[in-house]
PDB file of C-alpha atoms and ligand atoms in Angstrom:
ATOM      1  CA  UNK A  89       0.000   0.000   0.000  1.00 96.00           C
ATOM      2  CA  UNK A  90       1.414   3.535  -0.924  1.00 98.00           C
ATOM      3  CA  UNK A  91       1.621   6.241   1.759  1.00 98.00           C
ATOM      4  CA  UNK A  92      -0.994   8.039   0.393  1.00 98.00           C
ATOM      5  CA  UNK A  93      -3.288   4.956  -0.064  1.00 98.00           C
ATOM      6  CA  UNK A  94      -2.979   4.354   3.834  1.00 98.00           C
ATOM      7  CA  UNK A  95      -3.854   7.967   4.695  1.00 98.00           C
ATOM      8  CA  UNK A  96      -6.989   7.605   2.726  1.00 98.00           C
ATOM      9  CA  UNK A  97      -7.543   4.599   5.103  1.00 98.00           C
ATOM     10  CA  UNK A  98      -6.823   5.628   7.590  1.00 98.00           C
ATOM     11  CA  UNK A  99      -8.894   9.426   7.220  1.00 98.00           C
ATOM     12  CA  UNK A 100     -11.596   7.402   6.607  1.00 97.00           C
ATOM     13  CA  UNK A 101     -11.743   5.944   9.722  1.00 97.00           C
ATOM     14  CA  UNK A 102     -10.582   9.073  11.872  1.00 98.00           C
ATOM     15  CA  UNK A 103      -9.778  12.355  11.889  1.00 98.00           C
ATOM     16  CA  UNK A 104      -5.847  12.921  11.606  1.00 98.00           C
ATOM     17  CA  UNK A 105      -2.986  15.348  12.376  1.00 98.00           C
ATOM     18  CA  UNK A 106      -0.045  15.873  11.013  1.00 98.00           C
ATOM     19  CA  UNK A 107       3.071  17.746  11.995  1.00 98.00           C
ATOM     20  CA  UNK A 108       4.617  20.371  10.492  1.00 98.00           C
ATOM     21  CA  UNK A 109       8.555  20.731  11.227  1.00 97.00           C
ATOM     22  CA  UNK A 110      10.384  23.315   8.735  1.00 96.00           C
ATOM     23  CA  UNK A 111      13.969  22.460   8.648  1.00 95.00           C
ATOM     24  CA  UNK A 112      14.991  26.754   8.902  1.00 93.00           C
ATOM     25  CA  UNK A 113      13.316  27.124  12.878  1.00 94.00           C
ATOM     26  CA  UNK A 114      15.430  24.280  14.792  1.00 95.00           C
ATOM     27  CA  UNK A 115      18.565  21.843  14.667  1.00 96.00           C
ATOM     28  CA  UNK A 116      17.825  18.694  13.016  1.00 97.00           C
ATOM     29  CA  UNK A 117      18.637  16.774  16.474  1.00 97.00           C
ATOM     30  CA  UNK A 118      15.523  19.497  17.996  1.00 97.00           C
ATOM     31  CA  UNK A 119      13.442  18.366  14.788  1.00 97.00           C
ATOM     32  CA  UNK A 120      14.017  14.819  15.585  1.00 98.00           C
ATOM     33  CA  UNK A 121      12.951  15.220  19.079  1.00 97.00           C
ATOM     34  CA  UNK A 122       9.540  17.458  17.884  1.00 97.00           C
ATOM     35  CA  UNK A 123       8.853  14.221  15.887  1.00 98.00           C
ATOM     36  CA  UNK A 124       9.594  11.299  18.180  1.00 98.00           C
ATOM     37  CA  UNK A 125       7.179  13.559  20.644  1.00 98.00           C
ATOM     38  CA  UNK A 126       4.261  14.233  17.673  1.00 98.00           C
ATOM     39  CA  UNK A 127       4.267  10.403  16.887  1.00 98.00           C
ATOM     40  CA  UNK A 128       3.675   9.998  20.780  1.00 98.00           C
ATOM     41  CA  UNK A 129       1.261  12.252  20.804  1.00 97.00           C
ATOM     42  CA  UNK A 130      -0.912  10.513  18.230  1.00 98.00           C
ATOM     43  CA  UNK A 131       0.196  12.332  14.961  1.00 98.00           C
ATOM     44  CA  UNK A 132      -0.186  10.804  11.996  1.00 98.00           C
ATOM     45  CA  UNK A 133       2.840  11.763   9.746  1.00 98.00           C
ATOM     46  CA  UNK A 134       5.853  14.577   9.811  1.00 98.00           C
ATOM     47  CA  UNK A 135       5.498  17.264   6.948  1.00 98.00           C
ATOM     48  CA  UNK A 136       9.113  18.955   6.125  1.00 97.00           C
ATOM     49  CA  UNK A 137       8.729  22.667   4.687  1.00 94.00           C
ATOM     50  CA  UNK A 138       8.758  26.070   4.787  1.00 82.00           C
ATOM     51  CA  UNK A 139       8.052  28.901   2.670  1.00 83.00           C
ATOM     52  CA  UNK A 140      11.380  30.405   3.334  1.00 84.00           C
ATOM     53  CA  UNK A 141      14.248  27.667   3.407  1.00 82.00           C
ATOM     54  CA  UNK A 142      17.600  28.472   2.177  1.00 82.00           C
ATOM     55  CA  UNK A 143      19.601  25.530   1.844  1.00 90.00           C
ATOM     56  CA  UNK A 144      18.721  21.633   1.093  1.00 93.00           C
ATOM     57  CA  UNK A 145      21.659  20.399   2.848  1.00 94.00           C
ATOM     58  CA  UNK A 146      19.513  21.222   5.632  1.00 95.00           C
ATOM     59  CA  UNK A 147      16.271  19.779   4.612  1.00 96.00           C
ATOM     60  CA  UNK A 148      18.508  16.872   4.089  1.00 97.00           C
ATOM     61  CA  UNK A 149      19.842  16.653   8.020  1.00 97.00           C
ATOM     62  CA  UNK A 150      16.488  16.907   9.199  1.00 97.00           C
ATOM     63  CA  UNK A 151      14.343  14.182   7.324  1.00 98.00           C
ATOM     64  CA  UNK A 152      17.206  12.255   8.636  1.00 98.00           C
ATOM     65  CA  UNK A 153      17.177  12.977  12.236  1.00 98.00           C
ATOM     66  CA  UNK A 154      13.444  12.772  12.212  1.00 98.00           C
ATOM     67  CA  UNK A 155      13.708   9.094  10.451  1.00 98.00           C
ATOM     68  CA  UNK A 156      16.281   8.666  12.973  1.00 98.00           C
ATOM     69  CA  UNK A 157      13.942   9.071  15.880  1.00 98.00           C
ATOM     70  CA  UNK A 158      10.375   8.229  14.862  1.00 98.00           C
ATOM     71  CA  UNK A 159       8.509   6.088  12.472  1.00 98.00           C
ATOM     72  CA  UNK A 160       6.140   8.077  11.089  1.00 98.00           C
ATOM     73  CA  UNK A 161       6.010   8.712   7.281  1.00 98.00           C
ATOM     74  CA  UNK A 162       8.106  11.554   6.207  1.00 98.00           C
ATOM     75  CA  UNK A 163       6.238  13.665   3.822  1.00 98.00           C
ATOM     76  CA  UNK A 164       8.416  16.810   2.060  1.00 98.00           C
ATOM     77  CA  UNK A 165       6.043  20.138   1.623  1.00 97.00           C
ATOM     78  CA  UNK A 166       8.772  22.141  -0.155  1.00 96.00           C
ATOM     79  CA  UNK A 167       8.174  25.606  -1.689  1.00 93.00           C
ATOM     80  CA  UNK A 168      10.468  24.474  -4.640  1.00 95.00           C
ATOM     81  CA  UNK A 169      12.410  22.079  -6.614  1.00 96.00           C
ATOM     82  CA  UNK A 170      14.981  22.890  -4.776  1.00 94.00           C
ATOM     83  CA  UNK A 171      14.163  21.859  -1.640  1.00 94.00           C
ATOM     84  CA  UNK A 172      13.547  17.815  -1.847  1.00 96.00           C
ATOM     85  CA  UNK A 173      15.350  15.315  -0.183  1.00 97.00           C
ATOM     86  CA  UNK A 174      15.881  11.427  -1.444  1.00 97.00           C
ATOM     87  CA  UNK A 175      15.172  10.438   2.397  1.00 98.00           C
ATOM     88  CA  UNK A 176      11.956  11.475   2.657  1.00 98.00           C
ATOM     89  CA  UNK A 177       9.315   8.915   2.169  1.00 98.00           C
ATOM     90  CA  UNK A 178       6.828  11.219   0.279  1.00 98.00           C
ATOM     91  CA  UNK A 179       6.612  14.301  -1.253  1.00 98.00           C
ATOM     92  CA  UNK A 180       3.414  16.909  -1.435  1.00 98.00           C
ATOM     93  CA  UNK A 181       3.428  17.339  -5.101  1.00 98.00           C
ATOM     94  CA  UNK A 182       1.426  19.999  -5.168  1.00 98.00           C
ATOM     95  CA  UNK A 183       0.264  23.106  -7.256  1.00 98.00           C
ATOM     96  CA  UNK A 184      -0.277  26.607  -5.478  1.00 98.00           C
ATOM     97  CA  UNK A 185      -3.560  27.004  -7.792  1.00 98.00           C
ATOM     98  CA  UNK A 186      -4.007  30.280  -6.838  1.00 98.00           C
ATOM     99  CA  UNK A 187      -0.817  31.399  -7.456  1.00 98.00           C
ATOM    100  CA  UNK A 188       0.226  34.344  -9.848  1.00 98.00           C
ATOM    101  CA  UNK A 189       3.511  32.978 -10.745  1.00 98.00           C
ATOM    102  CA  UNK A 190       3.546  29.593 -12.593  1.00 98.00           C
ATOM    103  CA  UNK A 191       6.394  28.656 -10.644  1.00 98.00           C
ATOM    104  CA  UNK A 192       4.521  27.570  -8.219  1.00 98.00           C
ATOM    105  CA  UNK A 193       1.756  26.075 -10.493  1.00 98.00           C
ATOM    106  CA  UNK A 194       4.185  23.786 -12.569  1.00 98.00           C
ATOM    107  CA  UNK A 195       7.370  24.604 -13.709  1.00 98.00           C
ATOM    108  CA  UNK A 196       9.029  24.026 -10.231  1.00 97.00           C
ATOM    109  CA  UNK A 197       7.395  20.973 -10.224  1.00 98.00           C
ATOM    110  CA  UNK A 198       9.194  20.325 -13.998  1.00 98.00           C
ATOM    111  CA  UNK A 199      12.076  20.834 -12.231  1.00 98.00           C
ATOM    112  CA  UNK A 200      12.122  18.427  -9.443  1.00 97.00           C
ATOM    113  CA  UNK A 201       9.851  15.577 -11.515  1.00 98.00           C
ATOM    114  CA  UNK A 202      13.401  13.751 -12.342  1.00 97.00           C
ATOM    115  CA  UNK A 203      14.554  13.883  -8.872  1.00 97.00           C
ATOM    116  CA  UNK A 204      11.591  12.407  -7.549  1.00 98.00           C
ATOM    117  CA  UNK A 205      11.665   9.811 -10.501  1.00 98.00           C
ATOM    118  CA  UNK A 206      14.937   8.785  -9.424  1.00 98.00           C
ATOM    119  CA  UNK A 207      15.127   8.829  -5.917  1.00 97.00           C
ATOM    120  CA  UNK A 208      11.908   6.648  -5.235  1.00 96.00           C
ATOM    121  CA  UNK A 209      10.374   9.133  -3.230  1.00 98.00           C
ATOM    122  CA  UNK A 210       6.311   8.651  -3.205  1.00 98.00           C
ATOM    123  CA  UNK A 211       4.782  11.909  -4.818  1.00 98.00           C
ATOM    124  CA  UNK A 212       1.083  12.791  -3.807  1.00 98.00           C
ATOM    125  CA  UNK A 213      -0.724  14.952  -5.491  1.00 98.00           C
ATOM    126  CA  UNK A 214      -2.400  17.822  -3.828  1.00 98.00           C
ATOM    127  CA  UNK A 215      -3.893  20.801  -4.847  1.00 98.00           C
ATOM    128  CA  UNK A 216      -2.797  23.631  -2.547  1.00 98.00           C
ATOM    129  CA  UNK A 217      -4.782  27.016  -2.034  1.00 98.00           C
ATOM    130  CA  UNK A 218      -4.271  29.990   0.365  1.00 98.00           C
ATOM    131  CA  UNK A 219      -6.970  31.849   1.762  1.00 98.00           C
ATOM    132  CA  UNK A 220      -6.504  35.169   3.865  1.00 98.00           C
ATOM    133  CA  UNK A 221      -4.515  36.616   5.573  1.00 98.00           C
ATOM    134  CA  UNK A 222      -1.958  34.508   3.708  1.00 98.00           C
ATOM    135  CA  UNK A 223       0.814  35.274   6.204  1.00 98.00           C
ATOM    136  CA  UNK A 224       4.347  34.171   4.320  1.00 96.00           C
ATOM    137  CA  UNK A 225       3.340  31.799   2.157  1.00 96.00           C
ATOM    138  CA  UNK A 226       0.827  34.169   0.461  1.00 97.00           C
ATOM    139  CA  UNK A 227       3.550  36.754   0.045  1.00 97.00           C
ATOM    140  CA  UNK A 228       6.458  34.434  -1.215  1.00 97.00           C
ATOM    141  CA  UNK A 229       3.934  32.457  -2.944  1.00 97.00           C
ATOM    142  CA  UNK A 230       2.617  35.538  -5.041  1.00 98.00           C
ATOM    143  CA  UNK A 231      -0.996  34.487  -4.463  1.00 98.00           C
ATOM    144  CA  UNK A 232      -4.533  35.930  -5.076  1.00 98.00           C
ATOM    145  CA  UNK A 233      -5.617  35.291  -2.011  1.00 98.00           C
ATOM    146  CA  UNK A 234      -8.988  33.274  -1.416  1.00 98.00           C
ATOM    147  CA  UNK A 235     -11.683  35.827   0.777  1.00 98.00           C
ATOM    148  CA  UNK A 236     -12.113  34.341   4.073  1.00 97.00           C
ATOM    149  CA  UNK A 237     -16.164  34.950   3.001  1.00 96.00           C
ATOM    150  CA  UNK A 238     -15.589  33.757  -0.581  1.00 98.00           C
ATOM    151  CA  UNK A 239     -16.906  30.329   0.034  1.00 98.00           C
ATOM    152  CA  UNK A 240     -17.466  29.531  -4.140  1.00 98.00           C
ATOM    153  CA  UNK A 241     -14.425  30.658  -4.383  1.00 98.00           C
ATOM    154  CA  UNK A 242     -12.877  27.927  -2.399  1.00 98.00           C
ATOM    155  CA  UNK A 243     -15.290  24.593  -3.550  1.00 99.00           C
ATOM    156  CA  UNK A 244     -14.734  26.136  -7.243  1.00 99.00           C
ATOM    157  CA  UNK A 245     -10.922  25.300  -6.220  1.00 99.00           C
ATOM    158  CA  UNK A 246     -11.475  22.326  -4.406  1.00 99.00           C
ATOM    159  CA  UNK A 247     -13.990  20.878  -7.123  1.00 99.00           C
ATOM    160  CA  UNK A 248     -11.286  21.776  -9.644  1.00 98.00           C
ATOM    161  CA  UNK A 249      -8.126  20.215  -7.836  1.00 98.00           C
ATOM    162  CA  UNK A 250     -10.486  17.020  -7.465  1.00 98.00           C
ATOM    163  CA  UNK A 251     -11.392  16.905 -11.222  1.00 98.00           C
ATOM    164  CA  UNK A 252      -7.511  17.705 -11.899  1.00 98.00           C
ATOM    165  CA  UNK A 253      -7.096  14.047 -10.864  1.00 98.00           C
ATOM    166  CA  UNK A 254      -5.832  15.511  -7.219  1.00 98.00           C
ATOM    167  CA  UNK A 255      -5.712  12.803  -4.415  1.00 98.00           C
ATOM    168  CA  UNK A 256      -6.131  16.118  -1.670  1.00 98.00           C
ATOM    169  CA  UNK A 257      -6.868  19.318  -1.184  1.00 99.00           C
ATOM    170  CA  UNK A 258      -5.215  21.458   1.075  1.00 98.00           C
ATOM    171  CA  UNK A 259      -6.863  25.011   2.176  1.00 98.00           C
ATOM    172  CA  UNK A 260      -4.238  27.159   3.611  1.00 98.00           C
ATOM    173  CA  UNK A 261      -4.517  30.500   5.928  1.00 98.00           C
ATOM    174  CA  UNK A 262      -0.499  30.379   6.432  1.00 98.00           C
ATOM    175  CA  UNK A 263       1.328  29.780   9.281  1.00 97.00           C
ATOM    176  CA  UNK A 264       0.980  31.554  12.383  1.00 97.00           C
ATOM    177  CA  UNK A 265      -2.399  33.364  10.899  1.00 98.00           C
ATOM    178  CA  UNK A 266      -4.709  34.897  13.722  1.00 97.00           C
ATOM    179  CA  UNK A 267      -7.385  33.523  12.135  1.00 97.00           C
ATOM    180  CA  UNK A 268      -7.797  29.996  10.683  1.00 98.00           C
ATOM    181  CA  UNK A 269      -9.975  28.855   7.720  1.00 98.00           C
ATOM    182  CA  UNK A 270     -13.439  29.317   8.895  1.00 98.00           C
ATOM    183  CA  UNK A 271     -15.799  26.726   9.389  1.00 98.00           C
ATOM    184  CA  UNK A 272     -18.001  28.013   6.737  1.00 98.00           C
ATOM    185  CA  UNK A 273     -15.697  27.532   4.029  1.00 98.00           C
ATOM    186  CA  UNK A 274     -14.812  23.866   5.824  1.00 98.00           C
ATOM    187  CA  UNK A 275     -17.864  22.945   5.670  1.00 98.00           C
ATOM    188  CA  UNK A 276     -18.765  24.210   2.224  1.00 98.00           C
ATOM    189  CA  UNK A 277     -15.603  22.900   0.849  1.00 99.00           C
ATOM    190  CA  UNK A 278     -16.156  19.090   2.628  1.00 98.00           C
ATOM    191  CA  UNK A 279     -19.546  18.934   0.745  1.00 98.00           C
ATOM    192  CA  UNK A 280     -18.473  19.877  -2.217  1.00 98.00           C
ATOM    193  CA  UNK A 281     -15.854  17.639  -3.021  1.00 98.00           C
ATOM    194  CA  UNK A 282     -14.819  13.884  -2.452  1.00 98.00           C
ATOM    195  CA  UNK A 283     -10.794  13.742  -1.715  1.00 98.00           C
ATOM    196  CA  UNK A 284      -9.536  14.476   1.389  1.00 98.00           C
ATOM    197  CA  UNK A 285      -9.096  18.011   3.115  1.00 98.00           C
ATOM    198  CA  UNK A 286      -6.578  19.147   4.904  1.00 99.00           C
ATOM    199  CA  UNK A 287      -6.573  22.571   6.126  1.00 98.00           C
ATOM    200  CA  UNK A 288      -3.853  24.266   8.005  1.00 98.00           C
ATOM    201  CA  UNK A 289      -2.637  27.971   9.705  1.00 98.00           C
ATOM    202  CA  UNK A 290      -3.648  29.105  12.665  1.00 98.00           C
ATOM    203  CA  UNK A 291      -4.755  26.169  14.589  1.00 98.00           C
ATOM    204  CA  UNK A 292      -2.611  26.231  17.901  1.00 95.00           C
ATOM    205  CA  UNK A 293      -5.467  25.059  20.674  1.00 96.00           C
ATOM    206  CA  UNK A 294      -7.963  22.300  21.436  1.00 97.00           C
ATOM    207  CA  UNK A 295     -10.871  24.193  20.919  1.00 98.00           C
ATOM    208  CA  UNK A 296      -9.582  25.550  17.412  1.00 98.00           C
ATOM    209  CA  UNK A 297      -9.441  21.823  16.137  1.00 98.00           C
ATOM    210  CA  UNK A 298     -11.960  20.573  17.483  1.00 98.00           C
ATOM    211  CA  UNK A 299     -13.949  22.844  15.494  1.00 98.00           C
ATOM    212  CA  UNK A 300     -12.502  22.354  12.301  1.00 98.00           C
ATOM    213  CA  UNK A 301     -12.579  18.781  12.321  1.00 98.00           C
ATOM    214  CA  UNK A 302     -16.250  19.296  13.263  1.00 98.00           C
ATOM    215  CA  UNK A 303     -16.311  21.047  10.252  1.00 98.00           C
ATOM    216  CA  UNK A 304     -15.421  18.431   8.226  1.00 98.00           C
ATOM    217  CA  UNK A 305     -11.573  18.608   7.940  1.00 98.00           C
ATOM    218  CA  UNK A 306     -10.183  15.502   7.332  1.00 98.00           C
ATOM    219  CA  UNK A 307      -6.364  16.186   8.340  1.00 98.00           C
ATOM    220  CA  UNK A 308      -5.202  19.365  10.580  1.00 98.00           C
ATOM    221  CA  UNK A 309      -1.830  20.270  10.058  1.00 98.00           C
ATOM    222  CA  UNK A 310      -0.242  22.240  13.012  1.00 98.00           C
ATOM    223  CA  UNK A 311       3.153  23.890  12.563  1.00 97.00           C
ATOM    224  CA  UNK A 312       3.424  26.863  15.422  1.00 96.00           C
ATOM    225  CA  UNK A 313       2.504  24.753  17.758  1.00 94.00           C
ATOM    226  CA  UNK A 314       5.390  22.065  17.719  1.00 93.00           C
ATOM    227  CA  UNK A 315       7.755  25.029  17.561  1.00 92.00           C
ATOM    228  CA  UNK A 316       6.696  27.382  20.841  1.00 92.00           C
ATOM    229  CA  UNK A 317       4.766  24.500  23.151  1.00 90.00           C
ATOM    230  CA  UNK A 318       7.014  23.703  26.349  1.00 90.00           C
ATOM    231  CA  UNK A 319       4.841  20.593  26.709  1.00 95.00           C
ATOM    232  CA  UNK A 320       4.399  19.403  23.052  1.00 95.00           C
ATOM    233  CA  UNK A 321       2.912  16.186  24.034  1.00 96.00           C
ATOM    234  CA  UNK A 322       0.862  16.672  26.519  1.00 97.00           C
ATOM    235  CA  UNK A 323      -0.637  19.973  24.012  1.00 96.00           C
ATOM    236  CA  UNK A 324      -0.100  17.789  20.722  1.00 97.00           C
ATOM    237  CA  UNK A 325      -1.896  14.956  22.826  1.00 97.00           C
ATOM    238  CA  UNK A 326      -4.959  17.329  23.801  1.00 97.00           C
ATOM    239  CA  UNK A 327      -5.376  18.743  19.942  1.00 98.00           C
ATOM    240  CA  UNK A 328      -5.180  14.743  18.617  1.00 97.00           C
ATOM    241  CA  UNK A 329      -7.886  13.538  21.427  1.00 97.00           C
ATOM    242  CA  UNK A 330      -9.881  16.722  20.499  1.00 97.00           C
ATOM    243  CA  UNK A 331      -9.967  15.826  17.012  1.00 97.00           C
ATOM    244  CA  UNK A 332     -11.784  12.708  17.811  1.00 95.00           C
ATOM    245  CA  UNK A 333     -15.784  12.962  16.938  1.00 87.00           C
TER     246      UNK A 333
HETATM  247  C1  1GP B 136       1.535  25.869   7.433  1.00 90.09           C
HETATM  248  O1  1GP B 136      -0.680  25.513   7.919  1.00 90.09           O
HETATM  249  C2  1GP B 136       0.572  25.177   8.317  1.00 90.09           C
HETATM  250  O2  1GP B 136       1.449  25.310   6.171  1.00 90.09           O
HETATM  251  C3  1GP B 136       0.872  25.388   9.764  1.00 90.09           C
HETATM  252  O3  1GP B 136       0.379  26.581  10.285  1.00 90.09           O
HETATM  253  O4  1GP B 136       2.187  27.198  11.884  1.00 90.09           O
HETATM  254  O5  1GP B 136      -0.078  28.245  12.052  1.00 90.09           O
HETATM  255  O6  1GP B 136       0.269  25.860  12.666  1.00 90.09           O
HETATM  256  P1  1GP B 136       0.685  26.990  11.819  1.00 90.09           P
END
């Protein structure tokens, strides 16, 4: 079974959470500890990205002290070709659809197609979109930002991602946002569309995902949280037991 076959199965049974570590904010030896602690905790699989990563070598140190130190899949988010790493299990390959520059639509994906070819690294494919604020990922990702109130806006992307040929669809308010996506646009989005969501930004506390997996998000992703939590597990262990409905 691929990777991305078994988080079908396994979203269909239960809500899931993911981690998000970017390989900039920590050694890789603090990375691998933020991971052995998320798998703990009940997360599901260890995304590697940022929006503002400088050098692959480092990408590089860190999938390998996280597969040093915890089992879960290894699944690169990278904001460019530039940015993959053979010892990751997956890769996101996925288009920034509302993105102005085709960069991020499909020519850094162009780019790093041979590498993933040849390395044997899963790719998934995942439509991304950013709705507001955005934070950094809106700004280095040149995007037209989806309304927070512009709910056709976001099942038009969702329902197009999905008829792409898509396996998920990821709505994005960017990490660290004050506000996440709203439950509105969750829930209009879930209805709409018949691949997985994952939705991401802004989610730091219990409450906030309980309610969006309420919603009907499939997989939370939670980035901030791994990086400024003193307890991670006991907090990554109260978001994962929240997420349970
Ligand atoms: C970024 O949505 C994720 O892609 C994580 O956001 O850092 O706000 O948890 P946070």
């Amino acid at each position: 079974m691929t990777i991305a076959e078994n988080i079908v199965k396994l979203a269909n049974r239960r809500k899931l959470h993911f981690s998000l570590i970017d390989p900039d904010k920590q050694p890789p030896e603090v990375a691998g500890f933020m991971a052995k602690t998320a798998e703990k905790a009940g997360s599901s699989a260890i995304m590697v990205g940022g929006s503002t990563l400088t050098s692959q070598k480092q990408v590089d140190e860190t999938v390998k002290a996280i597969k040093r130190e915890s089992g879960l899949p290894v699944i690169l988010f990278p904001s460019g070709a530039k940015f993959l790493s053979k010892h990751a299990d997956a890769v996101f390959f996925m288009s920034l659809l509302n993105s102005r520059n085709l960069d991020y639509v499909i020519r850094e994906h162009v780019k790093g197609a041979h590498f993933v070819k040849n390395s044997g690294i899963e790719p998934i494919s995942m439509g991304y979109v950013i709705v507001e604020p955005g934070m950094t990922a809106g700004r280095i990702g040149e995007v037209d930002l989806v309304m927070r109130t512009d709910i056709d806006d976001a099942i038009g992307y969702g329902l197009s991602a999905q008829y792409l040929g898509m396996n998920f669809f990821y709505l994005e308010a960017g990490s660290g946002a004050t506000e996440s996506v709203s439950d509105e646009m969750i829930k209009a989005v879930k209805r709409n569309i018949d691949i997985p969501l994952i939705v991401g930004g802004g989610i730091r506390d219990v409450k906030t995902a309980r309610e969006k997996a309420l919603a009907g998000a499939d997989i939370i992703v939670t980035g901030t949280t791994l990086e400024k939590e003193k307890n991670l597990k006991q907090a990554l262990k109260e978001i994962v037991q929240a997420m349970e409905i």
